[in-house]
């Protein structure tokens, strides 16, 4: 007899439905899995057999064939175990055939019949819903995550035995209920706030512009000047995460196995990979095609501290995903796309010793070292950092005085208004803020009056601004005008934007 169950295989941050068909026939005992199974799937037969025996439902001593369809997709992971076990019992006549209709079944089995938590449950639940499923049976620890998907009953299971009882109708299936929107609203408190930051008016202003226009930024300053502190607070002034964005971020964290106990990534991610991180760790990939830091920072902030210490190859690998806001990874298991829409903040010292320009420490670097240090991050990457911001060490009086800073909520409301203006103006799918404008959009939306034009020309000549800095300055000036709710860009906007091109200036 033959029976089938439905399951899923992950492909990047998406999942595809897989049909698990099991045939039980007479003949010598045998257990085969066909349909391009990966290593973990081939080993499934041993786990399924032991788990069934230990759950008190031993597999029949007959000829068992498992077929995974569609055949051309390579299937990896252990998520099919439970579907194989269920379809096997149905094919053996020990579960009523309709039990598996309209249901998707996910779960890795342990030998004693327990169920292990899975990675990538949210994308799999979305795929199940799209395929028309009404029920999803899966390990209890993953049920809340699956319950994020509306219109699908997520049935949390404690063990293989429990699964069989539910499928046989002996135990009532209890769907896990979760109000994703309420969960999002309930987790809006941030543990850090801009009101913690004393002084640093210029850096605060620059980060407000970065958040408003989606501009990547570079913070330059001596150790202890507050670069890390400032960067950490950038997510708190970006617009509130929408439910759709939260689900996107959750999918990436789920596939990477980084969700932990929470079912939903409810605040904007902040990722700070060390400069020794491998290229695969940054952009994703590896044998299992895991998402990298740039994808884990999707809809949030990627912080690259000590920028000049990152290997050139790693920074080079970040370039294209930063531009496209997504990354394609090719593996034997297929071609996967991971989202990568993150705001980048980088930080660096002004010179190798860190103290150039510091009023209280002497820089002991040899002549020329500072400019060589800065040139390490020249070219393509620098090109993508719209704002270069000097973060000087605070004077003692400022550091011990009362914290006078505005709080994140106040800044965030200005950012939200500026973003609303941009959305209205740009209105192209995927292009949501000024930093995303292409050449044509820049020409159309960043017109300069004669005064601003002259100012920019002078800057290009006198300060030695590169041609590529030109379009960056116009985009940033556009955001500055948007923050002031002005439709036309003025000379003051251009002048301010020019201040944030510190690294473009000719070395003096
Ligand atoms: N502007 C500031 N306001 C309040 N505290 C500050 C400020 N700048 C630095 N600090 C304090 O100094 C510590 C070190 O700052 P940090 O952000 O790590 O500096 P950096 O990353 O530039 O080396 C912070 O944790 C904070 O306690
Ligand atoms: Mg730091
Ligand atoms: Zn120095």
Coordinates of C-alpha atoms and ligand atoms in Angstrom, one line a residue:
X1 CA 0.0 0.0 0.0
X2 CA 1.1 3.6 -0.6
X3 CA 0.5 6.7 1.4
X4 CA 1.8 10.3 1.2
X5 CA 2.6 13.2 3.5
X6 CA 3.7 16.7 2.7
X7 CA 6.8 18.4 4.0
X8 CA 9.2 21.2 3.1
X9 CA 12.8 21.8 2.1
X10 CA 14.6 25.1 2.6
X11 CA 16.0 27.1 -0.2
X12 CA 17.6 30.3 1.0
X13 CA 15.0 32.1 3.1
X14 CA 12.2 30.4 1.2
X15 CA 11.0 26.8 1.3
X16 CA 9.5 24.5 -1.3
X17 CA 6.9 21.8 -0.6
X18 CA 8.1 18.2 -0.9
X19 CA 5.8 15.2 -1.3
X20 CA 6.9 12.2 0.8
X21 CA 5.5 9.1 -0.7
X22 CA 5.9 5.7 1.1
X23 CA 5.2 2.3 -0.3
X24 CA 5.1 -0.8 1.8
X25 CA 5.2 -4.1 -0.1
X26 CA 5.9 -7.8 0.5
X27 CA 9.4 -9.2 0.1
X28 CA 12.5 -9.2 2.2
X29 CA 12.8 -6.4 4.7
X30 CA 14.4 -3.4 3.1
X31 CA 14.3 0.4 3.5
X32 CA 15.2 2.7 0.7
X33 CA 14.9 6.5 0.2
X34 CA 15.0 7.8 -3.4
X35 CA 14.5 11.3 -4.9
X36 CA 17.9 13.0 -4.5
X37 CA 18.2 12.7 -0.7
X38 CA 21.2 14.5 0.9
X39 CA 23.3 12.7 3.6
X40 CA 21.0 13.6 6.5
X41 CA 18.0 12.5 4.6
X42 CA 19.6 9.1 3.7
X43 CA 20.2 8.6 7.4
X44 CA 16.6 9.3 8.1
X45 CA 15.7 5.6 7.7
X46 CA 17.8 4.7 10.8
X47 CA 16.3 7.4 12.9
X48 CA 12.8 6.7 11.7
X49 CA 13.1 3.0 12.4
X50 CA 14.5 3.4 15.9
X51 CA 12.1 6.2 16.8
X52 CA 9.1 4.2 15.7
X53 CA 10.2 1.1 17.7
X54 CA 10.8 3.2 20.8
X55 CA 7.4 4.9 20.4
X56 CA 5.8 1.5 20.4
X57 CA 4.9 1.5 16.7
X58 CA 7.6 -0.6 15.1
X59 CA 8.1 -0.3 11.3
X60 CA 6.9 -3.4 9.4
X61 CA 9.4 -6.0 8.5
X62 CA 8.6 -5.5 4.8
X63 CA 9.9 -3.8 1.7
X64 CA 9.7 0.0 2.4
X65 CA 10.4 2.6 -0.4
X66 CA 10.3 6.3 0.3
X67 CA 10.2 8.7 -2.6
X68 CA 10.7 12.4 -2.3
X69 CA 9.2 14.5 -5.0
X70 CA 9.9 16.6 -7.0
X71 CA 12.9 14.4 -7.9
X72 CA 15.2 17.2 -9.3
X73 CA 15.4 19.1 -6.0
X74 CA 18.2 18.1 -3.7
X75 CA 16.8 17.5 -0.2
X76 CA 18.9 18.3 2.8
X77 CA 18.3 18.3 6.5
X78 CA 16.4 16.1 8.9
X79 CA 13.0 17.8 8.7
X80 CA 11.5 15.0 6.7
X81 CA 11.8 12.3 9.5
X82 CA 8.4 12.9 11.0
X83 CA 6.6 13.0 7.5
X84 CA 8.4 9.7 6.6
X85 CA 7.3 8.0 9.8
X86 CA 3.7 9.2 9.5
X87 CA 3.4 8.2 5.8
X88 CA 5.0 4.9 6.7
X89 CA 2.3 4.1 9.3
X90 CA -0.4 5.2 6.9
X91 CA 0.9 3.0 4.2
X92 CA 1.0 0.1 6.6
X93 CA -2.6 0.7 7.4
X94 CA -2.0 1.8 11.0
X95 CA -3.1 5.4 10.5
X96 CA -6.3 6.4 8.7
X97 CA -5.4 7.6 5.2
X98 CA -7.3 10.9 5.5
X99 CA -5.3 11.8 8.6
X100 CA -2.6 13.4 6.5
X101 CA -4.8 15.2 4.0
X102 CA -4.4 19.0 4.0
X103 CA -1.6 18.8 6.5
X104 CA 2.2 19.5 6.3
X105 CA 4.4 17.5 8.7
X106 CA 7.8 18.7 9.9
X107 CA 10.2 17.3 12.5
X108 CA 13.6 15.7 13.1
X109 CA 13.3 12.6 15.2
X110 CA 15.7 11.5 17.9
X111 CA 16.2 7.7 18.4
X112 CA 14.0 7.6 21.5
X113 CA 11.0 9.1 19.6
X114 CA 11.6 12.7 20.7
X115 CA 11.3 15.7 18.4
X116 CA 14.2 18.1 17.9
X117 CA 13.6 21.8 17.1
X118 CA 14.1 22.9 13.5
X119 CA 15.7 25.8 11.6
X120 CA 13.7 27.7 9.0
X121 CA 10.2 27.0 10.3
X122 CA 8.7 30.4 9.3
X123 CA 9.6 30.0 5.6
X124 CA 8.4 26.4 5.7
X125 CA 5.1 27.5 7.3
X126 CA 4.7 30.2 4.6
X127 CA 5.3 27.6 1.9
X128 CA 2.8 25.2 3.5
X129 CA 0.1 28.0 3.6
X130 CA 0.8 28.9 0.0
X131 CA 0.4 25.3 -1.0
X132 CA -3.0 25.3 0.5
X133 CA -2.4 23.5 3.8
X134 CA -4.7 24.1 6.7
X135 CA -2.6 22.3 9.3
X136 CA 1.1 22.1 10.1
X137 CA 2.3 19.5 12.5
X138 CA 5.7 20.3 14.0
X139 CA 7.8 20.2 17.2
X140 CA 6.2 22.2 20.0
X141 CA 9.2 24.4 20.4
X142 CA 8.7 25.7 16.9
X143 CA 4.9 26.0 17.0
X144 CA 4.9 29.7 18.0
X145 CA 7.1 30.6 15.0
X146 CA 4.8 28.7 12.6
X147 CA 1.7 30.4 14.2
X148 CA 3.0 33.7 12.9
X149 CA 1.5 32.6 9.6
X150 CA -2.2 33.5 9.4
X151 CA -4.7 30.9 8.2
X152 CA -2.7 27.9 9.2
X153 CA -3.2 25.8 12.3
X154 CA 0.2 25.2 13.9
X155 CA 0.0 22.0 15.9
X156 CA 2.8 21.7 18.4
X157 CA 3.9 18.1 19.1
X158 CA 5.8 16.7 22.1
X159 CA 7.0 13.4 20.5
X160 CA 6.5 10.9 17.8
X161 CA 4.0 9.1 20.0
X162 CA 2.0 12.3 20.5
X163 CA 2.1 12.9 16.7
X164 CA 0.7 9.5 16.0
X165 CA -2.1 10.0 18.6
X166 CA -3.0 13.3 17.0
X167 CA -3.0 11.9 13.5
X168 CA -5.1 8.9 14.6
X169 CA -7.6 11.2 16.2
X170 CA -7.0 9.7 19.7
X171 CA -5.8 13.1 21.0
X172 CA -7.2 16.5 20.0
X173 CA -5.0 18.7 17.9
X174 CA -4.5 21.9 19.7
X175 CA -3.4 24.8 17.5
X176 CA -1.0 27.3 19.0
X177 CA -2.4 30.8 18.8
X178 CA -0.2 33.9 18.5
X179 CA -1.1 37.5 17.7
X180 CA 1.9 38.6 15.7
X181 CA 0.9 42.3 15.6
X182 CA 0.4 42.4 19.3
X183 CA 3.7 40.6 19.9
X184 CA 5.4 43.3 17.7
X185 CA 3.7 46.2 19.6
X186 CA 4.6 44.6 22.9
X187 CA 8.3 44.4 22.3
X188 CA 9.1 47.9 21.2
X189 CA 11.1 49.0 24.2
X190 CA 14.8 49.3 23.4
X191 CA 17.4 48.7 26.0
X192 CA 19.5 51.6 24.7
X193 CA 18.5 55.2 23.9
X194 CA 20.1 58.3 22.3
X195 CA 19.4 60.1 25.6
X196 CA 22.4 58.1 27.0
X197 CA 24.8 60.0 24.7
X198 CA 26.2 63.2 26.0
X199 CA 27.3 65.9 23.6
X200 CA 28.4 64.8 20.1
X201 CA 25.9 67.1 18.4
X202 CA 27.5 66.6 15.0
X203 CA 27.5 62.8 15.2
X204 CA 24.0 62.7 16.5
X205 CA 22.9 64.9 13.6
X206 CA 24.7 62.8 11.0
X207 CA 23.1 59.6 12.3
X208 CA 19.7 61.2 12.1
X209 CA 20.4 62.0 8.5
X210 CA 21.7 58.4 8.0
X211 CA 18.5 57.0 9.4
X212 CA 16.3 59.4 7.5
X213 CA 17.7 58.7 4.1
X214 CA 19.1 55.2 4.5
X215 CA 22.7 56.5 4.1
X216 CA 25.6 54.3 5.1
X217 CA 27.9 56.2 7.5
X218 CA 31.5 56.0 8.7
X219 CA 32.4 57.3 12.2
X220 CA 36.0 58.5 12.6
X221 CA 37.4 59.1 16.1
X222 CA 39.8 58.1 18.8
X223 CA 39.2 55.1 21.1
X224 CA 36.6 55.8 23.7
X225 CA 35.0 58.7 21.9
X226 CA 31.7 56.9 21.7
X227 CA 31.6 55.4 18.2
X228 CA 30.3 52.0 19.3
X229 CA 27.8 53.7 21.6
X230 CA 26.4 55.9 18.8
X231 CA 26.2 53.0 16.3
X232 CA 24.3 50.8 18.8
X233 CA 21.7 53.4 19.1
X234 CA 21.1 53.8 15.3
X235 CA 18.4 51.0 15.2
X236 CA 16.4 53.0 17.9
X237 CA 15.9 55.9 15.5
X238 CA 15.1 54.0 12.4
X239 CA 11.3 53.8 11.8
X240 CA 9.4 51.2 13.8
X241 CA 9.7 47.8 12.2
X242 CA 6.5 46.9 10.3
X243 CA 5.1 43.4 10.7
X244 CA 6.2 42.6 7.1
X245 CA 9.7 43.7 7.9
X246 CA 9.7 41.8 11.2
X247 CA 8.7 38.6 9.4
X248 CA 11.5 39.1 6.8
X249 CA 14.1 39.5 9.5
X250 CA 12.6 36.6 11.4
X251 CA 12.9 34.3 8.4
X252 CA 16.6 35.1 8.1
X253 CA 17.3 34.4 11.8
X254 CA 15.1 31.3 11.6
X255 CA 17.1 29.8 8.7
X256 CA 20.4 30.6 10.6
X257 CA 19.0 28.9 13.7
X258 CA 19.4 32.2 15.7
X259 CA 15.8 32.8 16.8
X260 CA 16.3 31.1 20.2
X261 CA 13.3 31.3 22.4
X262 CA 11.6 34.3 20.6
X263 CA 9.2 33.5 17.8
X264 CA 9.6 36.9 16.2
X265 CA 12.4 39.4 15.6
X266 CA 10.5 42.4 16.9
X267 CA 13.2 45.1 16.9
X268 CA 15.6 46.1 14.2
X269 CA 18.6 43.8 14.2
X270 CA 22.1 45.2 15.1
X271 CA 24.9 43.0 13.9
X272 CA 28.6 43.7 14.7
X273 CA 30.8 41.1 13.1
X274 CA 34.5 41.1 14.2
X275 CA 37.0 42.1 11.6
X276 CA 38.4 38.6 11.7
X277 CA 35.1 37.2 10.5
X278 CA 35.4 35.1 7.3
X279 CA 34.0 36.2 4.0
X280 CA 31.4 33.4 4.3
X281 CA 30.4 34.6 7.7
X282 CA 29.9 38.1 6.3
X283 CA 28.1 37.5 3.1
X284 CA 26.7 34.0 3.7
X285 CA 27.4 30.8 1.9
X286 CA 29.4 27.8 3.0
X287 CA 28.3 24.2 2.3
X288 CA 24.9 24.7 3.9
X289 CA 24.3 28.1 2.3
X290 CA 23.7 29.9 5.6
X291 CA 22.8 33.6 5.7
X292 CA 25.7 35.9 6.5
X293 CA 26.0 38.9 8.7
X294 CA 24.8 41.3 6.0
X295 CA 21.6 39.2 5.8
X296 CA 21.2 38.8 9.5
X297 CA 21.3 42.6 9.6
X298 CA 18.5 42.8 7.0
X299 CA 16.0 45.6 8.0
X300 CA 18.5 46.7 10.7
X301 CA 22.1 47.8 11.1
X302 CA 25.4 46.2 10.2
X303 CA 28.2 47.7 12.3
X304 CA 31.8 47.3 10.9
X305 CA 34.0 48.4 13.8
X306 CA 37.7 48.9 13.0
X307 CA 37.0 49.1 9.3
X308 CA 40.6 49.2 8.1
X309 CA 41.3 46.0 9.9
X310 CA 38.8 44.0 7.7
X311 CA 40.6 42.1 4.9
X312 CA 40.2 43.8 1.6
X313 CA 38.6 40.7 0.1
X314 CA 35.9 40.7 2.8
X315 CA 35.0 44.3 2.1
X316 CA 35.0 43.7 -1.6
X317 CA 32.6 40.8 -1.1
X318 CA 30.2 43.1 0.8
X319 CA 30.2 45.7 -2.1
X320 CA 27.6 44.1 -4.4
X321 CA 25.1 42.9 -1.8
X322 CA 25.2 46.4 -0.3
X323 CA 24.4 47.8 -3.7
X324 CA 21.7 45.3 -4.6
X325 CA 20.4 44.8 -1.1
X326 CA 20.2 41.1 -1.6
X327 CA 22.7 38.3 -2.2
X328 CA 22.7 35.3 -4.4
X329 CA 24.5 32.2 -3.1
X330 CA 25.1 29.2 -5.4
X331 CA 25.4 25.7 -3.9
X332 CA 24.9 22.1 -5.0
X333 CA 21.5 22.4 -3.3
X334 CA 20.6 25.2 -5.7
X335 CA 20.6 28.9 -6.2
X336 CA 19.6 30.8 -3.1
X337 CA 18.8 34.4 -2.5
X338 CA 19.1 36.1 0.8
X339 CA 17.8 39.5 1.5
X340 CA 20.5 42.1 2.6
X341 CA 18.9 45.4 3.1
X342 CA 20.9 46.8 6.0
X343 CA 22.2 50.2 6.9
X344 CA 25.9 50.0 7.3
X345 CA 27.8 52.0 10.0
X346 CA 31.5 51.6 10.0
X347 CA 33.9 53.0 12.6
X348 CA 37.7 53.6 12.5
X349 CA 40.4 55.4 14.4
X350 CA 41.8 58.5 12.7
X351 CA 45.3 57.0 12.6
X352 CA 46.9 53.6 13.6
X353 CA 47.6 54.7 17.2
X354 CA 44.1 56.2 17.4
X355 CA 45.0 59.6 18.9
X356 CA 45.4 61.9 16.0
X357 CA 43.6 65.1 16.8
X358 CA 42.9 64.1 20.4
X359 CA 43.4 67.0 22.8
X360 CA 44.7 64.9 25.7
X361 CA 46.8 62.2 24.0
X362 CA 49.7 62.6 21.6
X363 CA 49.6 60.7 18.3
X364 CA 52.9 58.8 18.0
X365 CA 52.4 57.6 14.5
X366 CA 55.2 58.3 11.9
X367 CA 54.5 61.0 9.4
X368 CA 52.2 59.9 6.6
X369 CA 50.9 56.9 8.6
X370 CA 47.4 58.5 9.2
X371 CA 46.8 59.2 5.5
X372 CA 48.0 55.7 4.5
X373 CA 45.7 54.2 7.1
X374 CA 42.7 56.1 5.6
X375 CA 43.7 55.1 2.1
X376 CA 43.2 51.4 3.1
X377 CA 39.5 51.9 2.7
X378 CA 39.7 53.9 -0.4
X379 CA 37.6 53.2 -3.5
X380 CA 34.6 51.0 -4.0
X381 CA 33.6 50.6 -0.3
X382 CA 34.2 54.2 0.6
X383 CA 32.0 55.0 -2.4
X384 CA 29.1 53.4 -0.5
X385 CA 29.6 55.4 2.7
X386 CA 27.6 58.5 2.1
X387 CA 28.5 60.2 5.4
X388 CA 31.9 60.5 7.0
X389 CA 31.6 61.8 10.5
X390 CA 34.3 62.9 12.9
X391 CA 33.6 61.8 16.5
X392 CA 36.0 63.7 18.7
X393 CA 36.9 62.7 22.2
X394 CA 34.6 64.5 24.7
X395 CA 36.0 67.0 27.0
X396 CA 35.8 66.0 30.6
X397 CA 33.2 68.7 31.4
X398 CA 30.9 67.3 28.8
X399 CA 31.3 63.8 29.9
X400 CA 30.4 64.5 33.6
X401 CA 27.8 67.1 32.9
X402 CA 24.1 66.3 32.9
X403 CA 23.1 64.1 29.9
X404 CA 21.3 66.6 27.8
X405 CA 20.6 64.5 24.7
X406 CA 17.3 64.2 23.0
X407 CA 15.8 60.8 23.3
X408 CA 15.4 58.3 20.4
X409 CA 11.6 58.6 20.2
X410 CA 11.9 62.3 19.3
X411 CA 14.6 61.7 16.7
X412 CA 12.7 58.8 15.3
X413 CA 9.5 60.8 14.7
X414 CA 11.5 63.3 12.5
X415 CA 13.1 60.4 10.7
X416 CA 9.6 58.9 10.0
X417 CA 8.3 62.2 8.5
X418 CA 11.4 62.5 6.3
X419 CA 10.9 58.9 5.1
X420 CA 7.2 59.5 4.4
X421 CA 8.2 62.4 2.0
X422 CA 10.7 60.1 0.3
X423 CA 8.3 57.3 -0.2
X424 CA 5.8 59.6 -1.8
X425 CA 8.3 61.1 -4.1
X426 CA 10.2 57.9 -5.1
X427 CA 7.3 55.4 -5.4
X428 CA 9.3 52.7 -7.1
X429 CA 9.0 49.2 -5.6
X430 CA 12.1 48.5 -3.5
X431 CA 13.3 52.1 -3.6
X432 CA 12.2 53.6 -0.3
X433 CA 14.7 56.2 0.6
X434 CA 17.1 58.7 -0.9
X435 CA 20.2 56.5 -0.6
X436 CA 18.5 54.0 -3.1
X437 CA 18.1 56.6 -5.9
X438 CA 19.6 55.8 -9.2
X439 CA 21.3 58.4 -11.5
X440 CA 18.1 59.4 -13.2
X441 CA 16.2 59.8 -9.9
X442 CA 19.1 61.9 -8.6
X443 CA 18.9 64.2 -11.6
X444 CA 15.1 64.5 -11.2
X445 CA 14.8 64.9 -7.5
X446 CA 18.0 66.6 -6.5
X447 CA 18.0 69.7 -8.7
X448 CA 20.3 72.4 -7.4
X449 CA 19.9 76.1 -7.7
X450 CA 22.7 78.3 -9.1
X451 CA 24.1 79.0 -5.7
X452 CA 24.2 75.4 -4.6
X453 CA 25.7 74.4 -7.9
X454 CA 28.5 76.9 -7.5
X455 CA 29.2 75.8 -4.0
X456 CA 29.5 72.2 -5.1
X457 CA 31.8 73.1 -8.0
X458 CA 34.0 75.0 -5.6
X459 CA 34.1 72.1 -3.3
X460 CA 35.0 69.7 -6.0
X461 CA 37.9 72.0 -7.0
X462 CA 39.2 73.3 -3.7
X463 CA 38.6 70.3 -1.4
X464 CA 39.5 67.8 -4.1
X465 CA 36.2 66.0 -3.9
X466 CA 36.1 63.1 -6.2
X467 CA 33.5 62.9 -8.9
X468 CA 31.8 60.0 -7.2
X469 CA 31.4 62.0 -4.1
X470 CA 29.2 64.4 -6.2
X471 CA 26.1 62.2 -6.3
X472 CA 26.5 61.2 -2.7
X473 CA 26.5 64.8 -1.6
X474 CA 23.3 65.5 -3.7
X475 CA 21.5 62.5 -2.1
X476 CA 22.5 63.5 1.4
X477 CA 21.5 67.2 0.7
X478 CA 18.1 65.8 -0.5
X479 CA 17.7 64.0 2.9
X480 CA 18.7 67.1 4.8
X481 CA 16.0 69.1 3.0
X482 CA 13.5 66.3 3.6
X483 CA 14.2 66.4 7.4
X484 CA 13.4 70.1 7.2
X485 CA 10.2 69.3 5.1
X486 CA 11.5 71.4 2.2
X487 CA 10.9 70.3 -1.4
X488 CA 13.8 72.2 -2.9
X489 CA 17.4 71.7 -1.9
X490 CA 19.1 74.9 -0.7
X491 CA 22.8 76.0 -0.5
X492 CA 22.8 75.3 3.3
X493 CA 21.8 71.7 2.7
X494 CA 24.6 71.2 0.2
X495 CA 27.1 72.9 2.6
X496 CA 26.1 70.6 5.4
X497 CA 26.3 67.5 3.2
X498 CA 29.8 68.6 2.1
X499 CA 30.9 68.5 5.8
X500 CA 30.3 64.8 5.8
X501 CA 32.9 64.0 3.1
X502 CA 36.0 64.1 5.3
X503 CA 37.7 61.2 3.7
X504 CA 37.3 62.6 0.1
X505 CA 39.5 65.5 0.8
X506 CA 43.0 65.5 -0.6
X507 CA 45.4 64.6 2.1
X508 CA 47.0 67.8 3.4
Ligands
LIG1 N1 29.2 60.9 24.3 C1 29.2 60.1 25.3 N2 28.2 60.1 26.3 C2 28.2 59.3 27.3 N3 29.1 58.3 27.5 C3 30.1 58.2 26.6 C4 30.2 59.1 25.4 N4 31.3 58.7 24.7 C5 31.8 57.7 25.3 N5 31.1 57.3 26.4 C6 31.5 56.3 27.4 O1 32.7 55.7 27.0 C7 32.5 54.3 26.7 C8 33.3 53.9 25.5 O2 32.7 54.4 24.3 P1 32.8 53.6 23.0 O3 31.5 53.8 22.3 O4 33.1 52.1 23.3 O5 33.9 54.3 22.3 P2 34.6 53.9 20.9 O6 33.8 52.9 20.2 O7 34.7 55.2 20.1 O8 36.0 53.4 21.2 C9 31.1 54.1 26.5 O9 30.6 52.9 26.9 C10 30.4 55.2 27.4 O10 30.3 54.7 28.7
LIG2 MG1 34.3 50.9 19.7
LIG3 ZN1 48.4 58.1 15.7

